[in-house]
Short mmCIF file of N, CA and C in Angstrom, two decimals:
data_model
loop_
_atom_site.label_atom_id
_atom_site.label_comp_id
_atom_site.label_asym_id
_atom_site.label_seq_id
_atom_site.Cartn_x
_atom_site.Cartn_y
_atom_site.Cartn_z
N UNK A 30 27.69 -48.34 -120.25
CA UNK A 30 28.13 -48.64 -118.92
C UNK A 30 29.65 -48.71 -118.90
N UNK A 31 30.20 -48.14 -117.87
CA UNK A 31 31.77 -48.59 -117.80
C UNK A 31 32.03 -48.99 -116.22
N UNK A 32 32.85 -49.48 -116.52
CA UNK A 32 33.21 -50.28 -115.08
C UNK A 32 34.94 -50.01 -114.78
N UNK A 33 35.91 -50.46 -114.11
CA UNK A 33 37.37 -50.26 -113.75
C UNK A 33 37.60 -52.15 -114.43
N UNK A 34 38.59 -52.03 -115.13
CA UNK A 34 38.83 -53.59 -115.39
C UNK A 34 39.38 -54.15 -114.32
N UNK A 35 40.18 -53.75 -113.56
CA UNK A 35 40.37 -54.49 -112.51
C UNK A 35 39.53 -54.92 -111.33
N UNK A 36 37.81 -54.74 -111.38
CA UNK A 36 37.22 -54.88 -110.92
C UNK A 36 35.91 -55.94 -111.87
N UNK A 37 36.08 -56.01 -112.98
CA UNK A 37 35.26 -56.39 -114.08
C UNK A 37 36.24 -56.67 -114.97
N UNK A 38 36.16 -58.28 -115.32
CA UNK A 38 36.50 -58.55 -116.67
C UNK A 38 35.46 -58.45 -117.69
N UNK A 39 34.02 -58.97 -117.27
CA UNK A 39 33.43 -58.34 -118.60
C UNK A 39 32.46 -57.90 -118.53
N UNK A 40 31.47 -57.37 -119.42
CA UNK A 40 30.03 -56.71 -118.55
C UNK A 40 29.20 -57.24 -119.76
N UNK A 41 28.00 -56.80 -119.97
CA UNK A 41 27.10 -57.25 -121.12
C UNK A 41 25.62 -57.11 -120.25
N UNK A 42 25.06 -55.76 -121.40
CA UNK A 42 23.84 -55.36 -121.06
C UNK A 42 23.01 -55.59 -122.53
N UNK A 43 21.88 -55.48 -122.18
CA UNK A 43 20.81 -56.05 -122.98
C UNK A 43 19.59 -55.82 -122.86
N UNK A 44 18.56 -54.85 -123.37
CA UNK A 44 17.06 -54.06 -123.24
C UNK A 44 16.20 -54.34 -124.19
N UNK A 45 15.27 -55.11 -123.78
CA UNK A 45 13.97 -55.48 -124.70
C UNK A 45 12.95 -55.01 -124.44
N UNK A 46 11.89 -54.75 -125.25
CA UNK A 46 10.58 -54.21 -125.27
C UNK A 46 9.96 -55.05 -124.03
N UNK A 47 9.21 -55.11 -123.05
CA UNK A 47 8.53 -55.84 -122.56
C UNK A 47 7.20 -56.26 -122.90
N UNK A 48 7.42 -57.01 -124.06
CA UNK A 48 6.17 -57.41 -124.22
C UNK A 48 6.79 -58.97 -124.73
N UNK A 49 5.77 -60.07 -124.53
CA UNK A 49 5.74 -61.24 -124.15
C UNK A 49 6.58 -61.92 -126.12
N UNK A 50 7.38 -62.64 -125.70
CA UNK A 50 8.02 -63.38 -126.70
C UNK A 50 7.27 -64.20 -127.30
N UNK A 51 6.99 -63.95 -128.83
CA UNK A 51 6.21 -64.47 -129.76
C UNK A 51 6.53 -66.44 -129.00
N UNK A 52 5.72 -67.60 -129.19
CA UNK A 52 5.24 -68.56 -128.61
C UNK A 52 6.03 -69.21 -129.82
N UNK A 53 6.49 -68.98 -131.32
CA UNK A 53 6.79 -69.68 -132.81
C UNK A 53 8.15 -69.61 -131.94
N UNK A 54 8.61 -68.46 -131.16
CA UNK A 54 10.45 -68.39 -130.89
C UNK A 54 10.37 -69.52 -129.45
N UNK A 55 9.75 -69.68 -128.84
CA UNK A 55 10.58 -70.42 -127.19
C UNK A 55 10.78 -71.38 -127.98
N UNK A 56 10.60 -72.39 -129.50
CA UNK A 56 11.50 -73.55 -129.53
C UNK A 56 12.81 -73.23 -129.74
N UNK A 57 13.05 -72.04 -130.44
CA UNK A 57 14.25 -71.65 -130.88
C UNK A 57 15.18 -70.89 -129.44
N UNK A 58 15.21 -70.21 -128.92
CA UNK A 58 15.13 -69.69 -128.10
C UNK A 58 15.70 -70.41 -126.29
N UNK A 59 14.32 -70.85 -126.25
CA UNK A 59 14.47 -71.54 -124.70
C UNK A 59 14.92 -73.30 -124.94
N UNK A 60 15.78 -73.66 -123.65
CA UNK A 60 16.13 -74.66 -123.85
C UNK A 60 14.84 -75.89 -123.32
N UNK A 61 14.55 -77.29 -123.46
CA UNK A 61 13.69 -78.07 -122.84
C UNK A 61 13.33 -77.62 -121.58
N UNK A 62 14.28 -77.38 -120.58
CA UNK A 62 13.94 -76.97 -119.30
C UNK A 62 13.78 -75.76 -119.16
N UNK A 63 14.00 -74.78 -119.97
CA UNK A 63 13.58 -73.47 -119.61
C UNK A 63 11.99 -73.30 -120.13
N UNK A 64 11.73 -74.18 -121.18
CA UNK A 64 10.26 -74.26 -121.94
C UNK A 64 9.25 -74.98 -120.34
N UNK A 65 9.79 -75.78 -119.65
CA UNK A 65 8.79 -76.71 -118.61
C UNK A 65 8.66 -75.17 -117.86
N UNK A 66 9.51 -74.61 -117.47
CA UNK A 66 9.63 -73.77 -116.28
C UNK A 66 9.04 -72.31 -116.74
N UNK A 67 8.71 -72.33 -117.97
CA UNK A 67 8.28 -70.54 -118.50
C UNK A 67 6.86 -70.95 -118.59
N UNK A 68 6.37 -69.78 -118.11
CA UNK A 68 4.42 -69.71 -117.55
C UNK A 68 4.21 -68.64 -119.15
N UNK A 69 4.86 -67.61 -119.11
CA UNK A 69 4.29 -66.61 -119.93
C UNK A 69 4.93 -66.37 -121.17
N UNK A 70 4.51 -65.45 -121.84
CA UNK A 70 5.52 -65.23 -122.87
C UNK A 70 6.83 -63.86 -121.86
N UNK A 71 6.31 -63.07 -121.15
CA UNK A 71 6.89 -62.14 -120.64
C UNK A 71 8.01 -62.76 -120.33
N UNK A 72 8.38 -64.07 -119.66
CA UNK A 72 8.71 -64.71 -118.57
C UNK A 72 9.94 -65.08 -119.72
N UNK A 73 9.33 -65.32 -121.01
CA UNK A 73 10.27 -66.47 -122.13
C UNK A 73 11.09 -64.74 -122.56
N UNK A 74 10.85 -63.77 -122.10
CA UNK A 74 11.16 -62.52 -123.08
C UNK A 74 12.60 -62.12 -122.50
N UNK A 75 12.45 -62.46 -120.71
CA UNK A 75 12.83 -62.21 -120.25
C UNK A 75 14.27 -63.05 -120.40
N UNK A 76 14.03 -64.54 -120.68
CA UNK A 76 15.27 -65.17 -120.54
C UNK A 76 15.84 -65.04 -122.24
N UNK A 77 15.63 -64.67 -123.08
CA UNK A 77 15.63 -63.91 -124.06
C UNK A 77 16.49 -63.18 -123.81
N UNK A 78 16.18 -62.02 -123.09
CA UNK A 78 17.18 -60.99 -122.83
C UNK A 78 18.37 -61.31 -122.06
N UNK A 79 18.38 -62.26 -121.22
CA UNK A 79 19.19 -62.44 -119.82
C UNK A 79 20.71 -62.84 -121.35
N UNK A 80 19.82 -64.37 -122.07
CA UNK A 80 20.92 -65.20 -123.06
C UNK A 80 21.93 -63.90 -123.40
N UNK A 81 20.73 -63.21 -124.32
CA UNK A 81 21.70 -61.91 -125.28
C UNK A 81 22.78 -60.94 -124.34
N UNK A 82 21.99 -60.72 -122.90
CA UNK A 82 23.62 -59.98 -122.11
C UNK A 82 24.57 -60.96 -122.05
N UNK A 83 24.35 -62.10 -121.83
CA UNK A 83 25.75 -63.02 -121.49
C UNK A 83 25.83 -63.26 -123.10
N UNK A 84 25.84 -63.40 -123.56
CA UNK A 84 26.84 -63.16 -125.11
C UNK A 84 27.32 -61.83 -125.50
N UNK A 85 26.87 -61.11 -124.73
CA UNK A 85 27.57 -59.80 -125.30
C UNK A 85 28.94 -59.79 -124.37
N UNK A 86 28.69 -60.43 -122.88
CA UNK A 86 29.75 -59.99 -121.94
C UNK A 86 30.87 -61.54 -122.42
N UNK A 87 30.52 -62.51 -123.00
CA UNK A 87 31.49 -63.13 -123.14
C UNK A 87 32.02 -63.01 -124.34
N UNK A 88 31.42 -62.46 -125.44
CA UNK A 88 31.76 -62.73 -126.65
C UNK A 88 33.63 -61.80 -127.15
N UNK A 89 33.91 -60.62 -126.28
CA UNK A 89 34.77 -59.93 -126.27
C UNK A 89 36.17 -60.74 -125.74
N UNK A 90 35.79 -61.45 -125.03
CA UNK A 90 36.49 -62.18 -124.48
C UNK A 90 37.03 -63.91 -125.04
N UNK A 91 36.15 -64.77 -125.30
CA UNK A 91 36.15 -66.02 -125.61
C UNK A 91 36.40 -65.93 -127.59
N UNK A 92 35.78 -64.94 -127.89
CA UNK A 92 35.69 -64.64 -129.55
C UNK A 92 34.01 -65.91 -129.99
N UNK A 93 33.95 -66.28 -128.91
CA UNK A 93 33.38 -67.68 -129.81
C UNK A 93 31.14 -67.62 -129.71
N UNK A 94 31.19 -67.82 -130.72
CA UNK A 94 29.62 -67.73 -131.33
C UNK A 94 28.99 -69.21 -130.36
N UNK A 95 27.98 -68.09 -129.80
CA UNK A 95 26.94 -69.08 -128.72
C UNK A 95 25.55 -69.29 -129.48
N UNK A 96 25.00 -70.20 -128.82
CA UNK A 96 23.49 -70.58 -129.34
C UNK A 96 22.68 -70.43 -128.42
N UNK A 97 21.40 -70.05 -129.10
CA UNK A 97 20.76 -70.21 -127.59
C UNK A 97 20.45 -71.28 -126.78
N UNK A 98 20.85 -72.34 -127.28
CA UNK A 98 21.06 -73.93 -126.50
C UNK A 98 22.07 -73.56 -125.52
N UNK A 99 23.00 -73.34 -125.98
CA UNK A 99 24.42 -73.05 -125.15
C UNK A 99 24.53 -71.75 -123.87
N UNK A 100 23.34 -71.22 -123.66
CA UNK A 100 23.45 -70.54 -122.42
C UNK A 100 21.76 -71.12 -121.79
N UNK A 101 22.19 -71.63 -120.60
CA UNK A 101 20.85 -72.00 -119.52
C UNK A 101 20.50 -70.98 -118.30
N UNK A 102 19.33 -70.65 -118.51
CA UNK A 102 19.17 -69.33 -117.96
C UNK A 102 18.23 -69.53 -116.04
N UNK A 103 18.23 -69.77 -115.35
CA UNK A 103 17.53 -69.84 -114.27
C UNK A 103 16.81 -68.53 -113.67
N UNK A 104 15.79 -67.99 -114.02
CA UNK A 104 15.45 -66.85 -112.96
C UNK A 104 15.28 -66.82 -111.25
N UNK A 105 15.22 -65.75 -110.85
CA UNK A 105 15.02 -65.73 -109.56
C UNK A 105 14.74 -64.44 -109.40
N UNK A 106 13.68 -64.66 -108.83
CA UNK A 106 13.20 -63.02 -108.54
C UNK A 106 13.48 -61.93 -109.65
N UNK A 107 14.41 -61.16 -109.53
CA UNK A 107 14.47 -59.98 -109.94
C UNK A 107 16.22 -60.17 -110.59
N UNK A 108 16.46 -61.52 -110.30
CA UNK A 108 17.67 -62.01 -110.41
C UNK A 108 17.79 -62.69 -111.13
N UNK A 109 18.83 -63.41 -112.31
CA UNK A 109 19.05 -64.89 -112.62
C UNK A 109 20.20 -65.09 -112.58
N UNK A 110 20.44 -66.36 -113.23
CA UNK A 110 21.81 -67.61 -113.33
C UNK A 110 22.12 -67.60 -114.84
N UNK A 111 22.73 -67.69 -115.09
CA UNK A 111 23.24 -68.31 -116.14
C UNK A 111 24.57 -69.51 -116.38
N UNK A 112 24.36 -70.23 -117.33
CA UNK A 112 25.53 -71.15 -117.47
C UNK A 112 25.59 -71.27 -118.85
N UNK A 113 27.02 -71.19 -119.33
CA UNK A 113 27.22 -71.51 -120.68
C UNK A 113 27.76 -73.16 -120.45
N UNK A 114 27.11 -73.34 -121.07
CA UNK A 114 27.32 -75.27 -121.70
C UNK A 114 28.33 -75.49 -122.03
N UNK A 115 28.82 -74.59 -122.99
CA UNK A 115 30.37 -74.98 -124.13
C UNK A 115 31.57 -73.54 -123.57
N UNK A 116 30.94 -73.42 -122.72
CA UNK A 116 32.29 -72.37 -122.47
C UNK A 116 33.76 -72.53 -121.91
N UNK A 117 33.91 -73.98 -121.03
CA UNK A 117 35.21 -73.79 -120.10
C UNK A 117 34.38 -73.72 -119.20
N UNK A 118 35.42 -74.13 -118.37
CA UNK A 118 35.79 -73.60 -116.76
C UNK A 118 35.55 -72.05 -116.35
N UNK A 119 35.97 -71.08 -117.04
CA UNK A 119 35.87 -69.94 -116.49
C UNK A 119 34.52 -69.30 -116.32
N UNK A 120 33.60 -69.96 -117.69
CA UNK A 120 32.31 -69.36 -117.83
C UNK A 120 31.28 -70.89 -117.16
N UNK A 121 31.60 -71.35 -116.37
CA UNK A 121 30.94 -72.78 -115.84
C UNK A 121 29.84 -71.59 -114.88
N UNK A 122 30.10 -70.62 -114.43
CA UNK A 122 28.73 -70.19 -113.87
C UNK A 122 28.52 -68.69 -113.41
N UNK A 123 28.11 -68.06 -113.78
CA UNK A 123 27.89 -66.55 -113.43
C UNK A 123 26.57 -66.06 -112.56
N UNK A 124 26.80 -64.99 -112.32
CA UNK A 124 25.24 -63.85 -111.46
C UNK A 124 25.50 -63.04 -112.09
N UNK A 125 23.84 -62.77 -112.69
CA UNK A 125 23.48 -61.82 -113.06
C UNK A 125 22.75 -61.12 -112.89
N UNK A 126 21.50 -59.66 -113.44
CA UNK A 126 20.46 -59.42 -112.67
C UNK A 126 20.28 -59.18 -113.79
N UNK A 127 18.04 -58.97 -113.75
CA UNK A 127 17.49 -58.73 -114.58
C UNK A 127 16.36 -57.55 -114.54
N UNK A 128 15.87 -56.54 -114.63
CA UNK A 128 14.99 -56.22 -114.14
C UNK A 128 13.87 -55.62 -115.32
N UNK A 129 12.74 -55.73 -114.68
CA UNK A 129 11.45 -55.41 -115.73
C UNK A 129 10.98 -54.22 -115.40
N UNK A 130 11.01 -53.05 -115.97
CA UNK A 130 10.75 -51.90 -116.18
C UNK A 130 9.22 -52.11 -116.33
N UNK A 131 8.05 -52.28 -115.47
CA UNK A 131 6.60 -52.59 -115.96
C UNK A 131 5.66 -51.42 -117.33
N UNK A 132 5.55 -52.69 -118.30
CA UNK A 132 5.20 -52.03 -119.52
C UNK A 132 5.90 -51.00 -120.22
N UNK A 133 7.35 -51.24 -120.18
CA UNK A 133 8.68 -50.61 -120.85
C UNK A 133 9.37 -51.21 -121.22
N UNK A 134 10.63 -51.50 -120.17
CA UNK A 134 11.79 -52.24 -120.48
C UNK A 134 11.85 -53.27 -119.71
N UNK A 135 12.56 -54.40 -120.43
CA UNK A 135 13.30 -55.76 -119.84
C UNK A 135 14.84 -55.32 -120.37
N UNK A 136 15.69 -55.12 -119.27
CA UNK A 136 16.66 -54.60 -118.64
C UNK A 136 18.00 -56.13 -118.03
N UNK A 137 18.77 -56.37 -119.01
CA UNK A 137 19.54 -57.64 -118.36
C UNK A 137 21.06 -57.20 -118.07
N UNK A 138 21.59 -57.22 -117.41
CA UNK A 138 23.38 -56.98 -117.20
C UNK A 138 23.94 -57.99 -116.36
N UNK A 139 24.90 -58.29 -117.09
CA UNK A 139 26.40 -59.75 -116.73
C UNK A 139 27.19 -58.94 -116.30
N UNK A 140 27.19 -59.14 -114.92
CA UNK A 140 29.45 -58.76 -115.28
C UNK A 140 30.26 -60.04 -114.49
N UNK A 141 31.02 -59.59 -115.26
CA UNK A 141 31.98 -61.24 -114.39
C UNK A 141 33.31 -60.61 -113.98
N UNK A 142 33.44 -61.19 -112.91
CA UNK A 142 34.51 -60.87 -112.23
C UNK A 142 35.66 -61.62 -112.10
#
């Protein structure tokens, strides 16, 4: 993907198999509240993928190694949220989108502006 930097400081894409996230990973993985709020494994695969684009789109930028504690993922529709925990001010809250390719791809991209 390329974008104009003066329109995008950072981007971060991210494509997973769609198939449902092994149940041994959401402790590792999802945070307490993302574990109350995930029905499926698809659902846990998905915020899976969302974490890994926002570390790719901040990591160029900040230099600094995230956990998956350290990004909180909210879905919505076809959409989510994210928040890094330990990031600053600048990364206190982003939009992102997510989309599920049915029985293909789980499809995540950040860009921050």
């Amino acid at each position: 993907m390329v974008a104009r930097s003066g329109n995008i400081r950072a981007l971060g894409v991210d494509m997973e198999e769609a198939e449902p996230l092994d149940t041994d990973l959401w402790d590792t993985v999802l945070t307490p509240d993302e574990r109350d709020r995930t029905d499926n494994g698809l659902t846990a695969k998905r915020i899976f993928c969302a974490k890994e684009a926002v570390y790719k789109a901040q990591f160029p930028i900040t230099r600094q190694l995230l956990g998956f504690e350290d990004v909180v993922v909210t879905l919505k529709g076809t959409q989510f949220t994210a928040r890094i925990k330990s990031g600053g001010d600048d990364w206190s809250g982003i939009i992102v989108g997510s989309k599920v390719l049915p029985k293909e791809l789980i499809i995540s991209i950040v860009t921050l502006h």
